[in-house]
């Protein structure tokens, strides 16, 4: 009997530890708003319309659906790739969406939902140059001009793998692909899903082997460390997939 009570005591002691950070879900419901961090510069996930100021994209629609499932309103909080994790830790928003890649560094300080999309880094270049940049070794040459957006996994990948080619940081992710179209840069390495979309939007550009990217990554929603919120988001995502609601939104914005 003593062994049984000891075992029960150990289980009871473990439960509060697992749920120690589980007040945020109740706070969101009580306040009546879900604060959602978005960069607004990553089509098709989230893009801020420069004329109207409205945000649109797959993850904007998904965040609205999540807020509705919670019975609250969605409040968009602007952020940037270089400070997204710090903003989340500081409590500026509850969840970050908009094409966020799962990384181990981020996982140390935040919770991720179940993955939404399998992805990886691959090049995009002018179609006339599509035979030139199939491999990293083809890109990493002194005469090749690489362009990156600041602060996120694209810049991190480029800095880790490109040692010889000059890397230029372009601050506006919504116009960065025009730098390649206009001949001011030769190639960008970014997420395969983005290269597929950009080659549709800009016929001068070609995604290079997006079905066989250089590495492996997954996209998900990044949350403050609240276990109850994560469980809710994961269950909501499961239902969105099983009912076909996610597939409809994905087709609307990506395919």
mmCIF file with all atom_site columns, C-alpha atoms in Angstrom, residues 62-151:
data_model
loop_
_atom_site.group_PDB
_atom_site.id
_atom_site.type_symbol
_atom_site.label_atom_id
_atom_site.label_alt_id
_atom_site.label_comp_id
_atom_site.label_asym_id
_atom_site.label_entity_id
_atom_site.label_seq_id
_atom_site.pdbx_PDB_ins_code
_atom_site.Cartn_x
_atom_site.Cartn_y
_atom_site.Cartn_z
_atom_site.occupancy
_atom_site.B_iso_or_equiv
_atom_site.pdbx_formal_charge
_atom_site.auth_seq_id
_atom_site.auth_comp_id
_atom_site.auth_asym_id
_atom_site.auth_atom_id
_atom_site.pdbx_PDB_model_num
ATOM 1  C CA . UNK A 1 62  ? -6.701  30.251 -40.233 1.00 0.00 ? 62  UNK A CA 1
ATOM 2  C CA . UNK A 1 63  ? -6.111  32.602 -37.304 1.00 0.00 ? 63  UNK A CA 1
ATOM 3  C CA . UNK A 1 64  ? -9.588  34.042 -37.733 1.00 0.00 ? 64  UNK A CA 1
ATOM 4  C CA . UNK A 1 65  ? -10.997 30.500 -37.681 1.00 0.00 ? 65  UNK A CA 1
ATOM 5  C CA . UNK A 1 66  ? -9.008  29.714 -34.528 1.00 0.00 ? 66  UNK A CA 1
ATOM 6  C CA . UNK A 1 67  ? -10.299 32.834 -32.771 1.00 0.00 ? 67  UNK A CA 1
ATOM 7  C CA . UNK A 1 68  ? -13.848 31.885 -33.750 1.00 0.00 ? 68  UNK A CA 1
ATOM 8  C CA . UNK A 1 69  ? -13.330 28.381 -32.344 1.00 0.00 ? 69  UNK A CA 1
ATOM 9  C CA . UNK A 1 70  ? -12.173 29.967 -29.076 1.00 0.00 ? 70  UNK A CA 1
ATOM 10 C CA . UNK A 1 71  ? -15.201 32.269 -29.059 1.00 0.00 ? 71  UNK A CA 1
ATOM 11 C CA . UNK A 1 72  ? -13.056 35.419 -29.186 1.00 0.00 ? 72  UNK A CA 1
ATOM 12 C CA . UNK A 1 73  ? -11.949 38.079 -31.666 1.00 0.00 ? 73  UNK A CA 1
ATOM 13 C CA . UNK A 1 74  ? -8.616  38.054 -33.497 1.00 0.00 ? 74  UNK A CA 1
ATOM 14 C CA . UNK A 1 75  ? -6.197  40.919 -32.859 1.00 0.00 ? 75  UNK A CA 1
ATOM 15 C CA . UNK A 1 76  ? -3.232  41.133 -35.225 1.00 0.00 ? 76  UNK A CA 1
ATOM 16 C CA . UNK A 1 77  ? 0.046   42.272 -33.665 1.00 0.00 ? 77  UNK A CA 1
ATOM 17 C CA . UNK A 1 78  ? 2.737   43.253 -36.215 1.00 0.00 ? 78  UNK A CA 1
ATOM 18 C CA . UNK A 1 79  ? 6.155   41.683 -35.689 1.00 0.00 ? 79  UNK A CA 1
ATOM 19 C CA . UNK A 1 80  ? 9.304   40.913 -37.707 1.00 0.00 ? 80  UNK A CA 1
ATOM 20 C CA . UNK A 1 81  ? 11.267  37.726 -38.268 1.00 0.00 ? 81  UNK A CA 1
ATOM 21 C CA . UNK A 1 82  ? 14.282  38.957 -36.345 1.00 0.00 ? 82  UNK A CA 1
ATOM 22 C CA . UNK A 1 83  ? 12.286  39.741 -33.199 1.00 0.00 ? 83  UNK A CA 1
ATOM 23 C CA . UNK A 1 84  ? 9.329   37.363 -33.422 1.00 0.00 ? 84  UNK A CA 1
ATOM 24 C CA . UNK A 1 85  ? 10.539  34.991 -30.704 1.00 0.00 ? 85  UNK A CA 1
ATOM 25 C CA . UNK A 1 86  ? 11.489  37.856 -28.363 1.00 0.00 ? 86  UNK A CA 1
ATOM 26 C CA . UNK A 1 87  ? 8.085   39.475 -28.906 1.00 0.00 ? 87  UNK A CA 1
ATOM 27 C CA . UNK A 1 88  ? 6.363   36.175 -28.125 1.00 0.00 ? 88  UNK A CA 1
ATOM 28 C CA . UNK A 1 89  ? 8.396   35.701 -24.941 1.00 0.00 ? 89  UNK A CA 1
ATOM 29 C CA . UNK A 1 90  ? 7.600   39.251 -23.875 1.00 0.00 ? 90  UNK A CA 1
ATOM 30 C CA . UNK A 1 91  ? 3.878   38.531 -24.185 1.00 0.00 ? 91  UNK A CA 1
ATOM 31 C CA . UNK A 1 92  ? 3.223   40.886 -27.116 1.00 0.00 ? 92  UNK A CA 1
ATOM 32 C CA . UNK A 1 93  ? 1.029   38.185 -28.622 1.00 0.00 ? 93  UNK A CA 1
ATOM 33 C CA . UNK A 1 94  ? -0.225  34.692 -27.778 1.00 0.00 ? 94  UNK A CA 1
ATOM 34 C CA . UNK A 1 95  ? 0.576   32.871 -31.002 1.00 0.00 ? 95  UNK A CA 1
ATOM 35 C CA . UNK A 1 96  ? 2.709   33.558 -34.077 1.00 0.00 ? 96  UNK A CA 1
ATOM 36 C CA . UNK A 1 97  ? 1.523   32.523 -37.538 1.00 0.00 ? 97  UNK A CA 1
ATOM 37 C CA . UNK A 1 98  ? 2.448   33.276 -41.118 1.00 0.00 ? 98  UNK A CA 1
ATOM 38 C CA . UNK A 1 99  ? 4.841   30.603 -42.381 1.00 0.00 ? 99  UNK A CA 1
ATOM 39 C CA . UNK A 1 100 ? 6.792   30.054 -39.164 1.00 0.00 ? 100 UNK A CA 1
ATOM 40 C CA . UNK A 1 101 ? 9.385   27.275 -39.431 1.00 0.00 ? 101 UNK A CA 1
ATOM 41 C CA . UNK A 1 102 ? 9.987   24.910 -36.530 1.00 0.00 ? 102 UNK A CA 1
ATOM 42 C CA . UNK A 1 103 ? 13.552  25.235 -35.259 1.00 0.00 ? 103 UNK A CA 1
ATOM 43 C CA . UNK A 1 104 ? 15.210  23.768 -32.206 1.00 0.00 ? 104 UNK A CA 1
ATOM 44 C CA . UNK A 1 105 ? 16.265  27.240 -31.039 1.00 0.00 ? 105 UNK A CA 1
ATOM 45 C CA . UNK A 1 106 ? 12.656  28.394 -31.113 1.00 0.00 ? 106 UNK A CA 1
ATOM 46 C CA . UNK A 1 107 ? 11.489  25.152 -29.530 1.00 0.00 ? 107 UNK A CA 1
ATOM 47 C CA . UNK A 1 108 ? 13.658  25.889 -26.482 1.00 0.00 ? 108 UNK A CA 1
ATOM 48 C CA . UNK A 1 109 ? 11.518  28.916 -25.660 1.00 0.00 ? 109 UNK A CA 1
ATOM 49 C CA . UNK A 1 110 ? 8.116   28.282 -27.226 1.00 0.00 ? 110 UNK A CA 1
ATOM 50 C CA . UNK A 1 111 ? 5.551   25.609 -28.017 1.00 0.00 ? 111 UNK A CA 1
ATOM 51 C CA . UNK A 1 112 ? 4.719   24.598 -31.576 1.00 0.00 ? 112 UNK A CA 1
ATOM 52 C CA . UNK A 1 113 ? 1.483   23.191 -32.877 1.00 0.00 ? 113 UNK A CA 1
ATOM 53 C CA . UNK A 1 114 ? 1.454   19.965 -34.834 1.00 0.00 ? 114 UNK A CA 1
ATOM 54 C CA . UNK A 1 115 ? 3.127   20.684 -38.207 1.00 0.00 ? 115 UNK A CA 1
ATOM 55 C CA . UNK A 1 116 ? 0.995   22.088 -41.005 1.00 0.00 ? 116 UNK A CA 1
ATOM 56 C CA . UNK A 1 117 ? 3.368   21.777 -43.927 1.00 0.00 ? 117 UNK A CA 1
ATOM 57 C CA . UNK A 1 118 ? 6.573   19.945 -44.839 1.00 0.00 ? 118 UNK A CA 1
ATOM 58 C CA . UNK A 1 119 ? 9.056   22.259 -46.531 1.00 0.00 ? 119 UNK A CA 1
ATOM 59 C CA . UNK A 1 120 ? 12.733  23.023 -47.134 1.00 0.00 ? 120 UNK A CA 1
ATOM 60 C CA . UNK A 1 121 ? 15.085  25.597 -48.619 1.00 0.00 ? 121 UNK A CA 1
ATOM 61 C CA . UNK A 1 122 ? 15.502  25.732 -52.393 1.00 0.00 ? 122 UNK A CA 1
ATOM 62 C CA . UNK A 1 123 ? 16.733  28.339 -54.893 1.00 0.00 ? 123 UNK A CA 1
ATOM 63 C CA . UNK A 1 124 ? 14.705  30.658 -57.082 1.00 0.00 ? 124 UNK A CA 1
ATOM 64 C CA . UNK A 1 125 ? 16.301  32.516 -59.977 1.00 0.00 ? 125 UNK A CA 1
ATOM 65 C CA . UNK A 1 126 ? 15.522  33.980 -63.371 1.00 0.00 ? 126 UNK A CA 1
ATOM 66 C CA . UNK A 1 127 ? 14.368  31.231 -65.699 1.00 0.00 ? 127 UNK A CA 1
ATOM 67 C CA . UNK A 1 128 ? 17.220  32.013 -68.085 1.00 0.00 ? 128 UNK A CA 1
ATOM 68 C CA . UNK A 1 129 ? 19.605  31.062 -65.249 1.00 0.00 ? 129 UNK A CA 1
ATOM 69 C CA . UNK A 1 130 ? 17.775  27.979 -63.985 1.00 0.00 ? 130 UNK A CA 1
ATOM 70 C CA . UNK A 1 131 ? 20.554  25.615 -65.125 1.00 0.00 ? 131 UNK A CA 1
ATOM 71 C CA . UNK A 1 132 ? 23.207  27.591 -63.223 1.00 0.00 ? 132 UNK A CA 1
ATOM 72 C CA . UNK A 1 133 ? 22.092  27.201 -59.608 1.00 0.00 ? 133 UNK A CA 1
ATOM 73 C CA . UNK A 1 134 ? 21.004  23.620 -59.001 1.00 0.00 ? 134 UNK A CA 1
ATOM 74 C CA . UNK A 1 135 ? 23.436  22.992 -56.132 1.00 0.00 ? 135 UNK A CA 1
ATOM 75 C CA . UNK A 1 136 ? 24.969  24.990 -53.281 1.00 0.00 ? 136 UNK A CA 1
ATOM 76 C CA . UNK A 1 137 ? 28.372  24.740 -54.952 1.00 0.00 ? 137 UNK A CA 1
ATOM 77 C CA . UNK A 1 138 ? 26.916  26.365 -58.068 1.00 0.00 ? 138 UNK A CA 1
ATOM 78 C CA . UNK A 1 139 ? 25.602  29.282 -56.019 1.00 0.00 ? 139 UNK A CA 1
ATOM 79 C CA . UNK A 1 140 ? 28.579  29.747 -53.725 1.00 0.00 ? 140 UNK A CA 1
ATOM 80 C CA . UNK A 1 141 ? 30.816  31.538 -56.226 1.00 0.00 ? 141 UNK A CA 1
ATOM 81 C CA . UNK A 1 142 ? 32.237  35.078 -56.085 1.00 0.00 ? 142 UNK A CA 1
ATOM 82 C CA . UNK A 1 143 ? 30.320  36.240 -59.156 1.00 0.00 ? 143 UNK A CA 1
ATOM 83 C CA . UNK A 1 144 ? 26.892  35.086 -57.909 1.00 0.00 ? 144 UNK A CA 1
ATOM 84 C CA . UNK A 1 145 ? 24.807  37.715 -56.103 1.00 0.00 ? 145 UNK A CA 1
ATOM 85 C CA . UNK A 1 146 ? 22.688  36.161 -53.353 1.00 0.00 ? 146 UNK A CA 1
ATOM 86 C CA . UNK A 1 147 ? 19.844  38.143 -51.811 1.00 0.00 ? 147 UNK A CA 1
ATOM 87 C CA . UNK A 1 148 ? 18.135  37.366 -48.492 1.00 0.00 ? 148 UNK A CA 1
ATOM 88 C CA . UNK A 1 149 ? 15.462  38.837 -46.245 1.00 0.00 ? 149 UNK A CA 1
ATOM 89 C CA . UNK A 1 150 ? 16.671  39.675 -42.735 1.00 0.00 ? 150 UNK A CA 1
ATOM 90 C CA . UNK A 1 151 ? 16.339  37.849 -39.453 1.00 0.00 ? 151 UNK A CA 1
#
